[in-house]
Amino acid sequence: MNRRSFSKTLVAAPFILRGQQAPLRARIKIDTERVIGDIDPKIYGNFAEHLGRCIEGGIFDENSSLSDANGYRRDVLDAAKKLGVSLLRWPGGNFSSNYRWKDGIGPRDKRPPRLEMAWGTVESNRFGTHEFLNYCEMLGAEPYICANLGTGTWEEAQQWVEYVNSSKDTAMTRLRKENGRADPWKVTYWGLGNEMDGPWQMGHRSAEDYGKFALEAAKLMKWTDPNVKLIAAGSSNYGGGSDWIGWNRTVLDFLKTHADYLSLHMYVGNPNNDFGEFLTSSLTLGERIKTAEGVINAALSGQPRGRKIYIAWDEWNVWYRARGASQGGGRRMLEEKYNLEDALVVATFLNTFVNNAHILKIANMAQLVNVIAPIFTDEKRMFLQTIYYPLALFANNTKGKALELLVKGPSYPNRRFGDAPCLDASAAIDNETLVINVVNRHQDQPVEAGIELEDKQFAPAVEVSEVNAPDIKAENSFDSTTVKTVKRTIEAGKNSLRYSFPPHSFTMLKTKLT
Ligand code: AHR
């Protein structure tokens, strides 16, 4: 759904009637045969970078009594499991562009500390390939490794695939066995570098230079293991006159025969403290997905019909407060504290991913713990940030086929888009279980919706899960959980359901169909 699918004829703005506001009304029509595409579980991915306290002090803390014998924080692992993390990207981000993977294998105490130039620290290398891949196995997540195409070489990228995936008897696989892992991990998802269009990136190149370089790496990686799926670094540099569309087009011209995904990133914020404007961030996301889809289609014209390239939105989140220098350096970097409005933006991003399920097959919230993250720790405790709740609801429930909805309802004026729909929605059907996700972007008013089912009947009981709080700025902390999921059950009619979506809320409705 995008803003153009909304009718402005119903209620364009709150009416004032004898001192009272008339209720805002909407209609949502569902036809279970109107399928957008299969929802890939990998859209509920996450990201762990060697940055601040994401890995050391988050996922992994060898000195903590909360950790298991291998150094993994048990409380964090448990929270990550409940979050339904399907895919975990590692080791960066910007970090990946100066990561020497061979430093991170072998006995931990013998691994070399190295200057780390992406974030200006020293990398201990105590968490490396084995620690990451074993963590993914414990978590039940697919690993996604981002190769170093910044300072790294083709050979390093190729040998990493060989070390991790090969069953042949070679120097690389003997080394893996010496380091305690007999069987290959068979990692499918590999990134061809990170944000290579950005001047901030080590090894930054022009689109032509990156395209040529990445193609050679891709050839070697696929010749080492034909089953790997490769993710090309697209441009996420949208501002300042940069030509993100041109970058992607050029890169795909080089990589159209080898890349399986195009990686895109987007972080959003509310620097103007304008709730209505902030909540439209997902409309920009939707426009960018459509643009990227067009670029991919253009690059693929002339390719065999079966050749596909999907979008991997492999970094996304709200991130605008805890930027670099404001953190004062040191280990506490990018430690964003999230509130309710951030959680609502996260829910609208997830709606947008589901509404583009045909082309968007990977998404990774950045990042998992402490660093712009849903899970937050100190040495002794952990809490779940506001953004944890919508992500967990989506990942655990919104599965199967994404449905195209007809949503007619009110809109509200805002600076970025002129007007924007109050309701942002998505739906999915999986084995006769229907899930409807709705964010009410209106800050003050509920929206009363009639939900009509065209071709099936609702079971009487509908499970309602709501993420909300009286204050849009409400945050969670070690001591209190103000923003969380609250559940209840309501009754539906046979093919209609009335529901009043509270102001500034995210609601998931889940029911069986008959
Ligand atoms: O997630 C934080 C950083 O944001 C990543 O390292 C980089 O890829 C992006 O710019």
Coordinates of C-alpha atoms and ligand atoms in Angstrom, one line a residue:
M1 CA 0.0 0.0 0.0
N2 CA 1.2 3.5 -0.7
R3 CA -0.3 6.9 -0.2
R4 CA -1.8 6.9 -3.7
S5 CA -4.0 3.9 -2.9
F6 CA -5.9 6.0 -0.4
S7 CA -9.1 7.8 -1.2
K8 CA -9.2 11.3 0.2
T9 CA -12.9 11.4 -0.3
L10 CA -13.9 9.8 3.0
V11 CA -12.6 11.9 5.8
A12 CA -9.8 14.2 4.9
A13 CA -9.3 15.9 8.3
P14 CA -11.0 15.7 11.7
F15 CA -14.4 17.4 11.6
I16 CA -15.4 19.5 14.6
L17 CA -19.1 18.9 15.4
R18 CA -20.5 20.9 18.3
G19 CA -17.2 21.0 20.0
Q20 CA -16.6 17.2 19.4
Q21 CA -14.4 15.6 16.9
A22 CA -16.3 13.2 14.5
P23 CA -14.8 9.8 14.5
L24 CA -12.4 8.9 11.8
R25 CA -13.6 6.0 9.8
A26 CA -11.9 3.6 7.4
R27 CA -12.5 0.4 5.4
I28 CA -10.1 -2.4 4.9
K29 CA -11.1 -5.0 2.3
I30 CA -9.4 -8.4 2.2
D31 CA -9.5 -10.9 -0.6
T32 CA -7.3 -13.9 0.1
E33 CA -6.7 -14.6 -3.6
R34 CA -5.1 -11.2 -4.1
V35 CA -1.6 -12.4 -3.3
I36 CA 1.5 -10.1 -3.5
G37 CA 4.0 -12.8 -3.0
D38 CA 5.5 -15.3 -0.6
I39 CA 6.8 -13.7 2.5
D40 CA 10.4 -14.8 2.9
P41 CA 11.2 -15.5 6.5
K42 CA 14.5 -13.8 5.9
I43 CA 12.8 -10.4 6.1
Y44 CA 13.0 -10.9 9.8
G45 CA 16.8 -10.8 9.9
N46 CA 19.1 -9.0 12.2
F47 CA 22.7 -7.7 12.2
A48 CA 25.7 -8.1 14.5
E49 CA 28.6 -5.8 13.8
H50 CA 31.9 -5.5 15.6
L51 CA 30.9 -2.1 16.9
G52 CA 30.5 -0.8 20.4
R53 CA 28.9 -3.3 22.7
C54 CA 27.0 -5.3 20.0
I55 CA 29.2 -8.3 20.1
E56 CA 31.6 -7.9 23.0
G57 CA 29.4 -6.9 25.9
G58 CA 26.2 -7.9 24.1
I59 CA 26.1 -11.2 22.4
F60 CA 29.4 -12.3 23.8
D61 CA 30.9 -11.6 27.2
E62 CA 33.6 -14.1 28.3
N63 CA 33.8 -12.5 31.8
S64 CA 30.1 -12.5 32.6
S65 CA 28.4 -14.8 35.0
L66 CA 25.4 -14.5 32.7
S67 CA 27.4 -16.2 29.9
D68 CA 27.7 -19.9 29.1
A69 CA 31.0 -21.7 29.0
N70 CA 31.7 -20.4 25.5
G71 CA 31.1 -16.8 26.4
Y72 CA 27.7 -16.3 24.9
R73 CA 25.3 -14.2 27.0
R74 CA 22.4 -16.6 27.8
D75 CA 19.8 -13.8 28.5
V76 CA 20.6 -12.1 25.2
L77 CA 20.4 -15.4 23.3
D78 CA 17.1 -16.2 24.8
A79 CA 15.7 -12.7 23.9
A80 CA 17.1 -13.1 20.4
K81 CA 15.4 -16.5 20.0
K82 CA 12.1 -15.0 21.1
L83 CA 12.6 -12.2 18.6
G84 CA 12.5 -14.8 15.9
V85 CA 15.7 -13.8 14.2
S86 CA 15.8 -15.7 10.9
L87 CA 19.0 -14.4 9.4
L88 CA 22.0 -12.8 11.1
R89 CA 24.4 -10.6 9.1
W90 CA 28.0 -10.3 10.3
P91 CA 30.8 -9.0 10.8
G92 CA 29.7 -5.5 9.5
G93 CA 28.8 -2.9 8.2
N94 CA 31.7 -0.6 7.9
F95 CA 33.7 -2.9 10.0
S96 CA 33.7 -5.6 7.3
S97 CA 35.7 -3.4 5.0
N98 CA 38.8 -3.8 7.1
Y99 CA 38.2 -7.3 8.5
R100 CA 40.8 -10.0 8.1
W101 CA 38.9 -13.1 8.7
K102 CA 42.0 -15.2 9.3
D103 CA 42.8 -13.1 12.4
G104 CA 39.6 -14.5 13.9
I105 CA 40.2 -18.2 13.8
G106 CA 42.4 -20.6 15.9
P107 CA 43.1 -20.5 19.7
R108 CA 41.5 -17.3 21.0
D109 CA 44.5 -16.3 23.1
K110 CA 46.8 -16.4 20.1
R111 CA 44.6 -14.2 17.9
P112 CA 46.2 -10.8 17.0
P113 CA 44.5 -7.6 18.2
R114 CA 44.3 -5.2 15.2
L115 CA 43.7 -1.5 14.7
E116 CA 40.0 -1.1 13.6
M117 CA 39.6 1.9 11.4
A118 CA 35.8 1.9 10.8
W119 CA 35.0 2.8 14.3
G120 CA 38.4 3.9 15.6
T121 CA 39.0 1.0 18.1
V122 CA 41.1 -2.1 18.5
E123 CA 39.6 -5.4 17.4
S124 CA 40.4 -8.2 19.8
N125 CA 39.4 -10.9 17.3
R126 CA 38.2 -13.1 20.1
F127 CA 34.8 -13.4 18.3
G128 CA 35.5 -14.8 14.9
T129 CA 34.1 -17.1 12.2
H130 CA 33.6 -20.1 14.5
E131 CA 32.0 -18.1 17.3
F132 CA 29.6 -16.4 14.8
L133 CA 28.6 -19.6 13.0
N134 CA 28.1 -21.5 16.3
Y135 CA 26.0 -18.7 17.6
C136 CA 23.8 -18.8 14.5
E137 CA 23.3 -22.6 15.1
M138 CA 22.3 -21.9 18.7
L139 CA 20.0 -19.1 17.7
G140 CA 18.4 -21.1 14.8
A141 CA 19.2 -18.3 12.4
E142 CA 20.7 -18.5 8.9
P143 CA 24.2 -16.9 8.8
Y144 CA 24.9 -14.1 6.3
I145 CA 28.6 -13.2 6.0
C146 CA 29.6 -9.9 4.5
A147 CA 33.0 -10.3 2.8
N148 CA 35.7 -7.6 2.9
L149 CA 35.7 -5.9 -0.5
G150 CA 37.3 -2.8 0.9
T151 CA 40.8 -3.6 2.0
G152 CA 40.4 -7.3 1.2
T153 CA 41.4 -9.3 -1.8
W154 CA 39.5 -11.7 -4.1
E155 CA 41.6 -14.5 -2.7
E156 CA 40.6 -13.7 0.9
A157 CA 36.9 -13.7 -0.1
Q158 CA 37.3 -16.9 -2.0
Q159 CA 39.2 -18.7 0.8
W160 CA 36.6 -17.6 3.4
V161 CA 34.0 -19.4 1.3
E162 CA 36.3 -22.4 1.0
Y163 CA 37.1 -22.5 4.7
V164 CA 33.4 -22.3 5.7
N165 CA 31.7 -24.3 3.0
S166 CA 34.0 -26.8 1.3
S167 CA 33.9 -30.5 1.8
K168 CA 37.1 -31.1 -0.2
D169 CA 40.4 -31.9 1.4
T170 CA 42.4 -28.6 1.1
A171 CA 44.7 -26.5 3.2
M172 CA 41.7 -24.3 4.1
T173 CA 39.5 -27.1 5.2
R174 CA 42.3 -28.8 7.1
L175 CA 42.7 -25.6 9.0
R176 CA 39.0 -25.5 9.8
K177 CA 39.2 -29.0 11.1
E178 CA 42.3 -28.2 13.2
N179 CA 40.3 -25.4 14.6
G180 CA 37.6 -27.8 15.8
R181 CA 35.0 -27.9 13.0
A182 CA 34.9 -31.1 10.9
D183 CA 31.8 -30.4 8.8
P184 CA 31.4 -27.4 6.6
W185 CA 28.7 -24.9 7.8
K186 CA 27.4 -24.5 4.2
V187 CA 26.7 -20.8 4.5
T188 CA 24.4 -19.7 1.7
Y189 CA 24.3 -15.9 2.0
W190 CA 27.5 -13.8 1.3
G191 CA 27.7 -10.1 0.9
L192 CA 30.0 -8.5 -1.8
G193 CA 31.2 -5.7 0.5
N194 CA 29.3 -3.0 2.4
E195 CA 28.2 0.5 1.3
M196 CA 31.0 0.6 -1.3
D197 CA 29.5 3.8 -2.8
G198 CA 30.2 5.8 0.4
P199 CA 33.4 7.9 0.8
W200 CA 33.3 6.8 4.5
Q201 CA 33.9 3.3 3.4
M202 CA 37.4 1.8 3.4
G203 CA 38.2 0.8 -0.2
H204 CA 35.4 3.0 -1.5
R205 CA 35.3 2.8 -5.3
S206 CA 33.3 4.3 -8.2
A207 CA 30.4 2.2 -9.4
E208 CA 32.4 0.9 -12.4
D209 CA 35.4 0.0 -10.3
Y210 CA 33.3 -1.7 -7.6
G211 CA 31.3 -3.5 -10.3
K212 CA 34.4 -4.9 -11.9
F213 CA 36.1 -5.8 -8.6
A214 CA 33.0 -7.4 -7.1
L215 CA 32.4 -9.5 -10.3
E216 CA 35.8 -11.1 -10.0
A217 CA 35.2 -11.9 -6.3
A218 CA 31.7 -13.2 -7.2
K219 CA 33.1 -15.6 -9.8
L220 CA 35.7 -17.0 -7.4
M221 CA 33.1 -17.4 -4.6
K222 CA 30.6 -19.1 -6.9
W223 CA 33.3 -21.4 -8.4
T224 CA 34.2 -22.4 -4.8
D225 CA 30.6 -23.1 -3.9
P226 CA 27.9 -22.8 -6.6
N227 CA 25.2 -22.8 -3.9
V228 CA 26.2 -19.5 -2.4
K229 CA 23.8 -16.6 -2.9
L230 CA 25.6 -13.2 -3.4
I231 CA 24.4 -9.8 -2.3
A232 CA 25.8 -6.9 -4.2
A233 CA 26.4 -3.6 -2.4
G234 CA 23.9 -1.1 -3.7
S235 CA 23.9 2.6 -3.0
S236 CA 22.1 3.9 0.1
N237 CA 23.5 7.4 -0.3
Y238 CA 20.3 9.1 -1.1
G239 CA 21.0 12.7 -0.1
G240 CA 23.3 15.5 -1.3
G241 CA 22.7 15.1 -5.0
S242 CA 24.2 11.6 -5.1
D243 CA 23.1 9.4 -7.9
W244 CA 22.0 6.3 -6.0
I245 CA 19.9 5.0 -8.9
G246 CA 22.8 5.4 -11.4
W247 CA 25.1 3.6 -9.0
N248 CA 22.8 0.6 -8.7
R249 CA 22.2 0.5 -12.4
T250 CA 25.9 0.5 -13.2
V251 CA 26.8 -2.1 -10.5
L252 CA 24.0 -4.4 -11.7
D253 CA 25.2 -4.2 -15.3
F254 CA 28.5 -5.8 -14.1
L255 CA 26.8 -8.2 -11.6
K256 CA 23.5 -9.1 -13.2
T257 CA 24.8 -12.6 -14.0
H258 CA 26.2 -13.2 -10.5
A259 CA 24.4 -11.2 -7.9
D260 CA 21.2 -12.7 -6.3
Y261 CA 20.3 -9.7 -4.3
L262 CA 20.9 -5.9 -4.3
S263 CA 21.7 -4.6 -0.8
L264 CA 20.1 -1.3 0.3
H265 CA 20.1 0.5 3.6
M266 CA 18.0 3.2 5.2
Y267 CA 18.0 4.8 8.6
V268 CA 15.4 7.4 9.6
G269 CA 14.9 9.8 12.5
N270 CA 12.8 12.6 13.9
P271 CA 15.1 15.5 14.2
N272 CA 12.3 18.1 13.9
N273 CA 10.3 16.4 16.6
D274 CA 7.3 16.1 14.2
F275 CA 5.4 12.9 14.9
G276 CA 3.3 13.0 11.8
E277 CA 6.2 13.6 9.5
F278 CA 8.4 11.0 11.2
L279 CA 5.6 8.4 10.7
T280 CA 5.7 8.9 7.0
S281 CA 9.3 7.6 6.7
S282 CA 7.9 4.3 5.5
L283 CA 6.3 6.0 2.5
T284 CA 9.8 7.1 1.4
L285 CA 11.0 3.5 2.0
G286 CA 8.1 2.2 -0.2
E287 CA 9.1 4.6 -3.0
R288 CA 12.7 3.5 -2.8
I289 CA 11.8 -0.1 -3.0
K290 CA 9.7 0.6 -6.2
T291 CA 12.6 2.5 -7.7
A292 CA 15.1 -0.2 -6.9
E293 CA 12.7 -2.8 -8.4
G294 CA 12.6 -0.8 -11.6
V295 CA 16.4 -0.6 -11.7
I296 CA 16.7 -4.4 -11.2
N297 CA 14.1 -5.0 -13.9
A298 CA 16.0 -2.8 -16.3
A299 CA 19.3 -4.5 -15.6
L300 CA 17.7 -8.0 -16.0
S301 CA 16.1 -7.2 -19.4
G302 CA 17.8 -9.5 -21.9
Q303 CA 18.7 -12.0 -19.2
P304 CA 17.1 -15.5 -19.2
R305 CA 13.6 -15.5 -17.8
G306 CA 14.5 -17.4 -14.7
R307 CA 17.3 -15.0 -13.7
K308 CA 16.2 -13.1 -10.6
I309 CA 17.7 -10.4 -8.4
Y310 CA 15.9 -9.6 -5.2
I311 CA 16.2 -6.7 -2.8
A312 CA 18.1 -7.3 0.5
W313 CA 17.2 -4.3 2.8
D314 CA 20.0 -5.5 5.0
E315 CA 20.3 -2.4 7.3
W316 CA 17.3 -0.5 8.5
N317 CA 16.2 1.2 11.7
V318 CA 15.5 4.4 13.5
W319 CA 18.9 6.0 14.1
Y320 CA 19.5 9.7 14.6
R321 CA 20.3 10.5 18.3
A322 CA 23.4 8.4 19.1
R323 CA 25.6 9.3 16.2
G324 CA 29.4 8.9 16.4
A325 CA 30.9 11.8 18.3
S326 CA 27.8 12.4 20.4
Q327 CA 28.6 9.1 22.1
G328 CA 32.0 10.3 23.3
G329 CA 33.8 7.4 21.7
G330 CA 34.9 4.4 23.7
R331 CA 32.9 1.2 23.8
R332 CA 29.5 2.8 24.2
M333 CA 28.8 3.7 20.6
L334 CA 25.4 4.2 18.8
E335 CA 23.5 3.3 22.0
E336 CA 20.1 4.6 20.8
K337 CA 17.3 4.6 23.3
Y338 CA 14.0 3.9 21.6
N339 CA 10.5 5.3 22.4
L340 CA 7.0 4.4 21.3
E341 CA 7.1 6.5 18.1
D342 CA 10.2 4.7 17.0
A343 CA 8.4 1.4 17.6
L344 CA 5.6 2.6 15.3
V345 CA 8.0 3.6 12.6
V346 CA 9.5 0.1 12.9
A347 CA 6.0 -1.5 12.4
T348 CA 5.4 0.7 9.3
F349 CA 8.8 -0.5 7.9
L350 CA 7.7 -4.1 8.4
N351 CA 4.3 -3.4 6.8
T352 CA 6.2 -2.0 3.8
F353 CA 8.5 -5.0 3.5
V354 CA 5.4 -7.4 3.6
N355 CA 3.7 -5.2 1.0
N356 CA 6.7 -5.7 -1.3
A357 CA 7.1 -9.4 -0.5
H358 CA 7.4 -10.3 -4.2
I359 CA 10.8 -8.5 -4.6
L360 CA 12.0 -7.8 -1.0
K361 CA 13.3 -11.1 0.2
I362 CA 15.9 -10.2 2.9
A363 CA 15.8 -7.5 5.6
N364 CA 18.0 -7.0 8.5
M365 CA 17.2 -4.7 11.4
A366 CA 20.4 -3.0 12.4
Q367 CA 21.5 -4.1 14.9
L368 CA 20.8 -6.9 17.5
V369 CA 22.2 -5.8 20.8
N370 CA 23.1 -2.4 22.4
V371 CA 24.1 -0.7 19.1
I372 CA 20.9 0.8 17.6
A373 CA 19.2 -2.3 18.9
P374 CA 16.0 -3.9 20.3
I375 CA 17.9 -5.7 23.1
F376 CA 19.9 -3.7 25.6
T377 CA 22.3 -4.9 28.3
D378 CA 24.6 -3.8 31.1
E379 CA 27.0 -6.1 32.9
K380 CA 24.2 -7.6 35.0
R381 CA 20.9 -6.9 33.3
M382 CA 19.0 -6.8 30.0
F383 CA 15.9 -5.1 28.8
L384 CA 13.8 -5.1 25.7
Q385 CA 13.5 -1.7 23.9
T386 CA 10.2 -0.5 22.5
I387 CA 11.2 -1.6 18.9
Y388 CA 11.6 -5.2 20.0
Y389 CA 7.8 -5.7 20.3
P390 CA 6.6 -5.0 16.8
L391 CA 9.5 -6.9 15.3
A392 CA 8.8 -9.9 17.5
L393 CA 5.1 -9.8 16.6
F394 CA 5.8 -9.7 12.9
A395 CA 8.5 -12.3 12.9
N396 CA 6.5 -14.8 14.9
N397 CA 3.2 -14.3 13.1
T398 CA 3.3 -12.6 9.7
K399 CA 4.1 -15.5 7.5
G400 CA 3.0 -17.3 4.4
K401 CA 1.5 -15.1 1.6
A402 CA 1.3 -11.3 1.7
L403 CA -2.1 -10.0 0.7
E404 CA -2.9 -6.9 -1.3
L405 CA -5.3 -4.8 0.8
L406 CA -7.8 -2.2 -0.2
V407 CA -7.5 0.5 2.5
K408 CA -9.8 3.5 2.3
G409 CA -9.6 6.0 5.1
P410 CA -8.6 9.4 6.4
S411 CA -5.4 11.1 5.8
Y412 CA -3.6 13.8 7.7
P413 CA -1.5 16.8 6.6
N414 CA 2.2 16.6 7.0
R415 CA 5.3 18.5 5.8
R416 CA 7.0 15.7 3.8
F417 CA 4.1 14.3 1.8
G418 CA 1.4 16.9 2.0
D419 CA -1.0 14.4 3.2
A420 CA -0.5 10.8 4.4
P421 CA -2.8 8.0 5.2
C422 CA -3.7 7.6 8.9
L423 CA -3.7 3.8 8.6
D424 CA -0.7 1.8 7.4
A425 CA -1.6 -1.8 7.0
S426 CA -0.4 -5.2 5.7
A427 CA -1.8 -8.7 5.9
A428 CA -0.7 -12.3 5.5
I429 CA -2.3 -15.7 5.2
D430 CA -0.7 -18.9 6.3
N431 CA -2.6 -22.2 6.4
E432 CA -5.9 -20.4 6.9
T433 CA -4.5 -18.2 9.6
L434 CA -5.0 -14.5 8.8
V435 CA -2.9 -11.8 10.3
I436 CA -3.6 -8.1 9.8
N437 CA -1.1 -5.4 10.9
V438 CA -2.2 -1.9 11.3
V439 CA -0.4 1.3 12.5
N440 CA -2.6 4.2 13.3
R441 CA -0.4 7.2 12.4
H442 CA -2.9 9.7 13.9
Q443 CA -1.4 11.2 17.0
D444 CA -4.7 12.0 18.8
Q445 CA -7.6 10.2 17.3
P446 CA -8.7 6.6 16.9
V447 CA -9.7 5.3 13.5
E448 CA -12.7 3.1 13.4
A449 CA -12.3 0.5 10.7
G450 CA -14.7 -1.9 9.1
I451 CA -12.7 -4.9 8.0
E452 CA -14.4 -6.9 5.3
L453 CA -13.4 -10.3 4.1
E454 CA -14.4 -10.9 0.5
D455 CA -14.0 -14.7 0.0
K456 CA -13.9 -16.4 3.4
Q457 CA -15.3 -16.2 6.9
F458 CA -13.6 -15.2 10.1
A459 CA -13.5 -17.6 13.0
P460 CA -15.3 -15.9 15.9
A461 CA -12.3 -15.4 18.1
V462 CA -9.7 -12.7 17.0
E463 CA -6.5 -12.3 18.9
V464 CA -5.5 -8.7 19.3
S465 CA -1.9 -7.7 20.1
E466 CA -1.4 -4.0 20.7
V467 CA 1.8 -2.0 21.1
N468 CA 1.0 1.4 22.6
A469 CA 1.4 3.7 25.6
P470 CA -0.2 7.0 26.7
D471 CA 2.9 9.0 25.7
I472 CA 4.6 8.7 22.2
K473 CA 7.9 9.5 23.9
A474 CA 7.6 6.6 26.4
E475 CA 10.7 4.4 26.6
N476 CA 11.6 1.2 28.4
S477 CA 14.5 0.8 30.8
F478 CA 16.2 -1.7 33.1
D479 CA 13.6 -0.8 35.7
S480 CA 10.4 -0.4 33.7
T481 CA 8.7 -1.8 30.6
T482 CA 6.2 0.9 29.6
V483 CA 5.9 0.0 25.9
K484 CA 5.1 -3.7 25.3
T485 CA 2.6 -6.0 23.7
V486 CA -0.8 -6.2 25.3
K487 CA -3.1 -9.0 24.2
R488 CA -6.8 -9.6 24.4
T489 CA -9.5 -11.4 22.4
I490 CA -12.4 -9.9 20.5
E491 CA -15.3 -11.4 18.4
A492 CA -15.7 -11.1 14.7
G493 CA -18.8 -11.4 12.6
K494 CA -18.8 -13.9 9.7
N495 CA -17.1 -11.8 7.1
S496 CA -16.8 -8.5 8.9
L497 CA -15.0 -7.1 11.8
R498 CA -15.2 -3.7 13.4
Y499 CA -12.2 -2.4 15.2
S500 CA -11.2 1.0 16.5
F501 CA -7.5 1.5 16.1
P502 CA -6.3 3.7 19.0
P503 CA -4.2 6.8 18.3
H504 CA -0.4 6.3 17.8
S505 CA -0.7 2.5 18.0
F506 CA 0.4 -0.7 16.3
T507 CA -2.2 -3.5 16.3
M508 CA -2.0 -7.0 15.1
L509 CA -5.2 -8.9 14.5
K510 CA -4.9 -12.7 14.2
T511 CA -7.6 -15.2 13.5
K512 CA -8.4 -18.4 11.7
L513 CA -10.5 -18.4 8.5
T514 CA -13.1 -20.9 7.6
Ligands
AHR1 O1 24.9 0.0 11.4 C1 25.8 1.0 11.6 C2 26.5 1.4 10.3 O2 25.6 2.0 9.4 C3 27.1 0.2 9.5 O3 28.3 -0.2 9.9 C4 27.1 0.8 8.1 O4 27.0 -0.1 7.1 C5 26.0 1.9 8.1 O5 26.4 3.0 7.5

